[in-house]
XYZ file of C-alpha atoms in Angstrom:
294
model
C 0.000 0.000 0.000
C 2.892 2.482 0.860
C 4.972 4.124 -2.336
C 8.576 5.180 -2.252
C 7.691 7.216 -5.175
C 5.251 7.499 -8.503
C 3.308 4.648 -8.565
C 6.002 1.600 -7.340
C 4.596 -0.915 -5.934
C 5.753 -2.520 -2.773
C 6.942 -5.621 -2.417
C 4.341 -8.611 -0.566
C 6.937 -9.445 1.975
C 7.030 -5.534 2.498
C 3.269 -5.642 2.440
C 3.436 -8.666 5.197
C 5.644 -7.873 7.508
C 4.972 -4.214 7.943
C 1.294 -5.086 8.465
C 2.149 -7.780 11.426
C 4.395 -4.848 13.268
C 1.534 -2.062 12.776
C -1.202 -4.605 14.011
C 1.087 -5.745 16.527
C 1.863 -2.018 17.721
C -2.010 -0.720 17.110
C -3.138 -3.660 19.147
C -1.533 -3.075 22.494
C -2.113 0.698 22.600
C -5.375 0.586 21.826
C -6.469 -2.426 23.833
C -8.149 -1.133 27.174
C -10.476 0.458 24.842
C -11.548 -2.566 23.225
C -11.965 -3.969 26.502
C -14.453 -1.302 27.824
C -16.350 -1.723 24.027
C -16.598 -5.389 24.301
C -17.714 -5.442 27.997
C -20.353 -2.795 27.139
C -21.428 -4.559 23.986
C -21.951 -8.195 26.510
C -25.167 -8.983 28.280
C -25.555 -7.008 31.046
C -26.248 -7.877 34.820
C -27.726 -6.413 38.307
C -24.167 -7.391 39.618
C -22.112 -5.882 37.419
C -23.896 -2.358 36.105
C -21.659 -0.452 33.941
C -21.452 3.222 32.892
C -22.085 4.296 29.554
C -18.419 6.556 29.348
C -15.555 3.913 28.562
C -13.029 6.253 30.514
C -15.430 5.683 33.342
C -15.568 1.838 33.067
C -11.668 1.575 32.211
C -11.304 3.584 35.957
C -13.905 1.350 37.102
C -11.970 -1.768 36.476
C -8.964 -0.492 37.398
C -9.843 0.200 40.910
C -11.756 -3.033 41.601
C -9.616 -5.430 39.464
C -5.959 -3.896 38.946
C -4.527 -2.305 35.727
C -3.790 -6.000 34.423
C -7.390 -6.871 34.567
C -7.613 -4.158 31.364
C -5.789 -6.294 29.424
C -7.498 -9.652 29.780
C -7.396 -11.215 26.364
C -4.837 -8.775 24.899
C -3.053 -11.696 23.897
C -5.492 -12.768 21.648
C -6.366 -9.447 20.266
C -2.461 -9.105 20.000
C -1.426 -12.475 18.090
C -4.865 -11.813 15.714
C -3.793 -8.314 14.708
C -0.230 -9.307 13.852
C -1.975 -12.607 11.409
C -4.395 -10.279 10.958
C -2.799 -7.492 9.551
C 0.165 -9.121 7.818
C -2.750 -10.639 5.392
C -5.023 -7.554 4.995
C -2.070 -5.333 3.859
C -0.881 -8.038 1.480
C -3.921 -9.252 0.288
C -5.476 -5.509 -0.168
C -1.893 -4.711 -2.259
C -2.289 -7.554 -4.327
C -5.838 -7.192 -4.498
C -4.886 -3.432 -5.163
C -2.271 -4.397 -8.026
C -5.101 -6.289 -10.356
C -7.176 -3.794 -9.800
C -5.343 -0.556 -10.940
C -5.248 0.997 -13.810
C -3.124 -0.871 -16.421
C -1.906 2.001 -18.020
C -1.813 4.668 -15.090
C -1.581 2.457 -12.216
C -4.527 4.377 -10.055
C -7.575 3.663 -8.719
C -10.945 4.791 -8.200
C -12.636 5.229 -5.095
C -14.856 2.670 -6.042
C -12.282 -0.018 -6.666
C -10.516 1.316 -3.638
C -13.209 0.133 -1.488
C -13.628 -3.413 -3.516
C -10.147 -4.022 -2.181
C -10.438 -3.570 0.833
C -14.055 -5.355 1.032
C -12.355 -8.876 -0.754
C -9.195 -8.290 1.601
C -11.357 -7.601 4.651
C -13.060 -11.404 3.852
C -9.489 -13.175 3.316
C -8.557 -11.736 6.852
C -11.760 -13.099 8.468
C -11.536 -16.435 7.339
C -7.693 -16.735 8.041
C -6.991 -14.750 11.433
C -10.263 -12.550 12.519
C -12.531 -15.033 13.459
C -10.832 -17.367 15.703
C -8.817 -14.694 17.935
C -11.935 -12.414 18.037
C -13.911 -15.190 19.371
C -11.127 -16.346 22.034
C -10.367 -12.248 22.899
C -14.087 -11.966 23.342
C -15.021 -14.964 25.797
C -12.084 -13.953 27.601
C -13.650 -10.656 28.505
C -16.556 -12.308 29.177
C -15.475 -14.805 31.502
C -13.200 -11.822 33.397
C -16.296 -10.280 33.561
C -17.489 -13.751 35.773
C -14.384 -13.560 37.725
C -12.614 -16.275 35.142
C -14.488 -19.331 36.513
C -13.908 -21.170 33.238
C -10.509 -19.895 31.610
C -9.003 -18.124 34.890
C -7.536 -15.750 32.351
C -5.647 -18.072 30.281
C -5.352 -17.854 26.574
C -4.091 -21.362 26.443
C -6.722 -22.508 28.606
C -9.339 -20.232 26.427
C -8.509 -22.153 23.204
C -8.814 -25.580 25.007
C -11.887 -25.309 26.492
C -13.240 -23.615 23.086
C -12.031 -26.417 21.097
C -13.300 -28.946 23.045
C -16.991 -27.986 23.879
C -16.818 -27.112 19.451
C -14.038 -27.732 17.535
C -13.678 -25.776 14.480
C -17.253 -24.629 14.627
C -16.776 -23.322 18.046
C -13.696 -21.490 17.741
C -15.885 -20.234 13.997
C -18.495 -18.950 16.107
C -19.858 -15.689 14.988
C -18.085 -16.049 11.524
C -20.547 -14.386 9.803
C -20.817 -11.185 11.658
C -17.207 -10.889 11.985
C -16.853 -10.896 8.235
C -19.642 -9.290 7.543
C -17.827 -6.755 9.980
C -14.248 -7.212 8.326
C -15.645 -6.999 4.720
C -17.110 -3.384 5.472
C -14.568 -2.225 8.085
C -12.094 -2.697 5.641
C -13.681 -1.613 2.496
C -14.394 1.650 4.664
C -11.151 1.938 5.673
C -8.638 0.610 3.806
C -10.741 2.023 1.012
C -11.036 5.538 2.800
C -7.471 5.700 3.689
C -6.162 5.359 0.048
C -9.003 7.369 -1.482
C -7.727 10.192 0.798
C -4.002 9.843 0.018
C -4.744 9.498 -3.604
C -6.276 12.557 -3.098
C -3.424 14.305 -1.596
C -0.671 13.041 -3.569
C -2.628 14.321 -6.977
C -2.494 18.055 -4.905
C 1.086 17.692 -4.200
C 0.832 16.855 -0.734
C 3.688 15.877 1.116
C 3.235 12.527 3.057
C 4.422 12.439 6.368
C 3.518 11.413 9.757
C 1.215 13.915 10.899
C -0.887 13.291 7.641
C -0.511 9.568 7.755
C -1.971 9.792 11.284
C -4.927 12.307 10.329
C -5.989 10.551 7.120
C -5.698 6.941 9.256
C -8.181 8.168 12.310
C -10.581 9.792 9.746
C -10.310 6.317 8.148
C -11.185 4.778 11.596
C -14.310 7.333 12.570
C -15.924 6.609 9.104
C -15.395 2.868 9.631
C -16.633 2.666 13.020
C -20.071 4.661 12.518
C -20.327 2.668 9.214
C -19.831 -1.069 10.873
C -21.087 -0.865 14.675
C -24.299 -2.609 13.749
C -22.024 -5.700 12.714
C -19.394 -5.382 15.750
C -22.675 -5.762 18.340
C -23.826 -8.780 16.376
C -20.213 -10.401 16.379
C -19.638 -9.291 20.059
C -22.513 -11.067 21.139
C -21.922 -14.184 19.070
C -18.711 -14.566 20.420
C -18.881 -14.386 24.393
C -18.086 -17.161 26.742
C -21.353 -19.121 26.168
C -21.805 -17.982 22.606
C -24.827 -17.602 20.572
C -25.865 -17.404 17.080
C -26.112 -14.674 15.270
C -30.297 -14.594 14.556
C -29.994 -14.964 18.316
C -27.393 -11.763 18.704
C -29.906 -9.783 16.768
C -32.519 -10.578 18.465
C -31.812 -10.140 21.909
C -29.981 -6.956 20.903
C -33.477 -5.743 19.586
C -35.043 -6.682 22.057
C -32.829 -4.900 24.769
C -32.433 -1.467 23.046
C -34.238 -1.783 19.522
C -32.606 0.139 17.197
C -30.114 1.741 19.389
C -28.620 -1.350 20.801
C -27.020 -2.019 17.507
C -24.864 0.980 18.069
C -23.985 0.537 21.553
C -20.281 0.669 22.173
C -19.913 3.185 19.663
C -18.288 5.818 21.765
C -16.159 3.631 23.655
C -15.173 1.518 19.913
C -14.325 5.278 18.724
C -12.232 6.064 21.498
C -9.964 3.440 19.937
C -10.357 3.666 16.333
C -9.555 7.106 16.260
C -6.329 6.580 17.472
C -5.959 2.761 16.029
C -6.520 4.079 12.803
C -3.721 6.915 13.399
C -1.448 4.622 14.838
C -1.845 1.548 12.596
C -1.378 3.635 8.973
C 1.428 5.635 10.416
C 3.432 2.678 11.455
C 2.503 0.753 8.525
C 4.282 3.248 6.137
C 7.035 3.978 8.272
C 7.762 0.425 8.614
C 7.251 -0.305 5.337
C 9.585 2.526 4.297
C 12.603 1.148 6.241
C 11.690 -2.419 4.833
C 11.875 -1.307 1.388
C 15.164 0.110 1.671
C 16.654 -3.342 3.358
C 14.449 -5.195 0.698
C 16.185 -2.890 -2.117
C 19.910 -3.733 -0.554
């Protein structure tokens, strides 16, 4: 996705690697945000009330459970976004590649977005799915005081293998690509659409302006694809449930507006994810180039 200059094109193992590191990196900043989304987005209880404001409920859990308790299932998250994001960057650049313009090498917005929709699918299927659904029922079962996995990612993956195999650790597969599909269409998509823009205005690319363009690729993506994050959220908690199941307790919790809960608190972190993850992405991918180049 990154150019050195004109319209080069970078290198997969570029593509790859610099993906993995900017997942990797996005990931682990981000993360106590995605804890307070997810444990906002799970069915609620008289014991545990939460407040609407994720600062509130990060503070929240901090007091009563420690700082580490923010990070239950960041290992997950963590070791997904590095698979994750080493195949979205090289699947949307290759993806990209056939796309373009023969002649010109360019792309419209519209083809833009079919990249990233077809490269949001192949990360699904290969990485989303089964970390999301591990990262998630460990936040749920933190939320129980970790009766069943007592925090353990290893343990987390056994017990979700052996109550359903590959069916269990694909649980929620559909609203998580449903959710991939669109989130990266919107903002892979978004993100190149507005640097195509730029470069064609003579636009210097640099850090500051990787970071702007990448959280106004995350806002649009995250207003765009809440109603799918809610469905795949609630698919994917400790005891799981399907997805007509998701959308119908969902409905009948907050109609409408249930499908957007979370949206703050998922904001609060795509914002910045966005920011971080396209900023380290081309600076990563500019240093690889050069070693790649000799």
């Amino acid at each position: 996705m990154s150019k050195e200059s004109g319209n080069e094109k970078t290198p997969p193992v570029v593509s790859f690697v610099a993906g993995g590191v900017a997942g990797a990196v996005e990931a682990a900043c981000t993360y106590p945000f995605e804890f307070a989304k997810t444990r906002a987005q799970l069915l609620a209880s008289p014991a545990h009330p939460l407040p609407k404001n994720p600062y509130s409920i990060i503070l929240q859990v901090a007091r009563t459970d420690g700082f580490r308790a923010l990070y239950a299932g960041c290992t997950a998250l963590v070791a997904g976004s590095v698979l994750k994001d080493s195949i979205r960057f090289l699947s949307f650049d290759l993806i990209k590649s056939a796309f373009a313009d023969a002649e010109t090498g360019t792309m419209t917005p519209l083809r833009n977005l079919g990249a990233g929709m077809m490269s949001g699918v192949v990360a699904s299927l290969c990485a989303v799915t089964p970390s999301e659904r591990v990262k998630t029922a460990l936040i749920d079962d933190a939320r129980e005081g970790g009766k069943r996995f007592g925090g353990s990612l290893v343990q987390a993956v056994a017990v979700t293998w052996r109550e359903g195999g590959v069916r269990g650790m694909y649980r929620g597969v559909e609203g998580t690509t449903l959710k991939q599909a669109s989130a990266t269409a919107f903002r892979m998509g978004s993100y190149n659409i507005l640097r195509d823009w730029e470069q064609k205005r003579g636009v210097q690319q640099g850090t500051a302006i990787n970071f702007a363009n990448g959280a106004v690729a995350g806002t649009v993506t995250t207003y765009a694809t809440q109603p799918f994050d809610a469905v795949k959220t609630r698919c994917q908690s400790a005891t799981g449930a399907s997805a007509v199941d998701a959308v119908k307790s969902i409905w009948a919790e907050a109609g409408v507006r249930g499908f957007w809960r979370g949206t703050v608190m998922r904001l609060s972190r795509t914002v910045m994810s966005g920011g971080i993850l396209f900023t380290v992405y081309e600076r990563t991918a500019g240093l690889l180039r050069k070693v790649v180049k000799g």
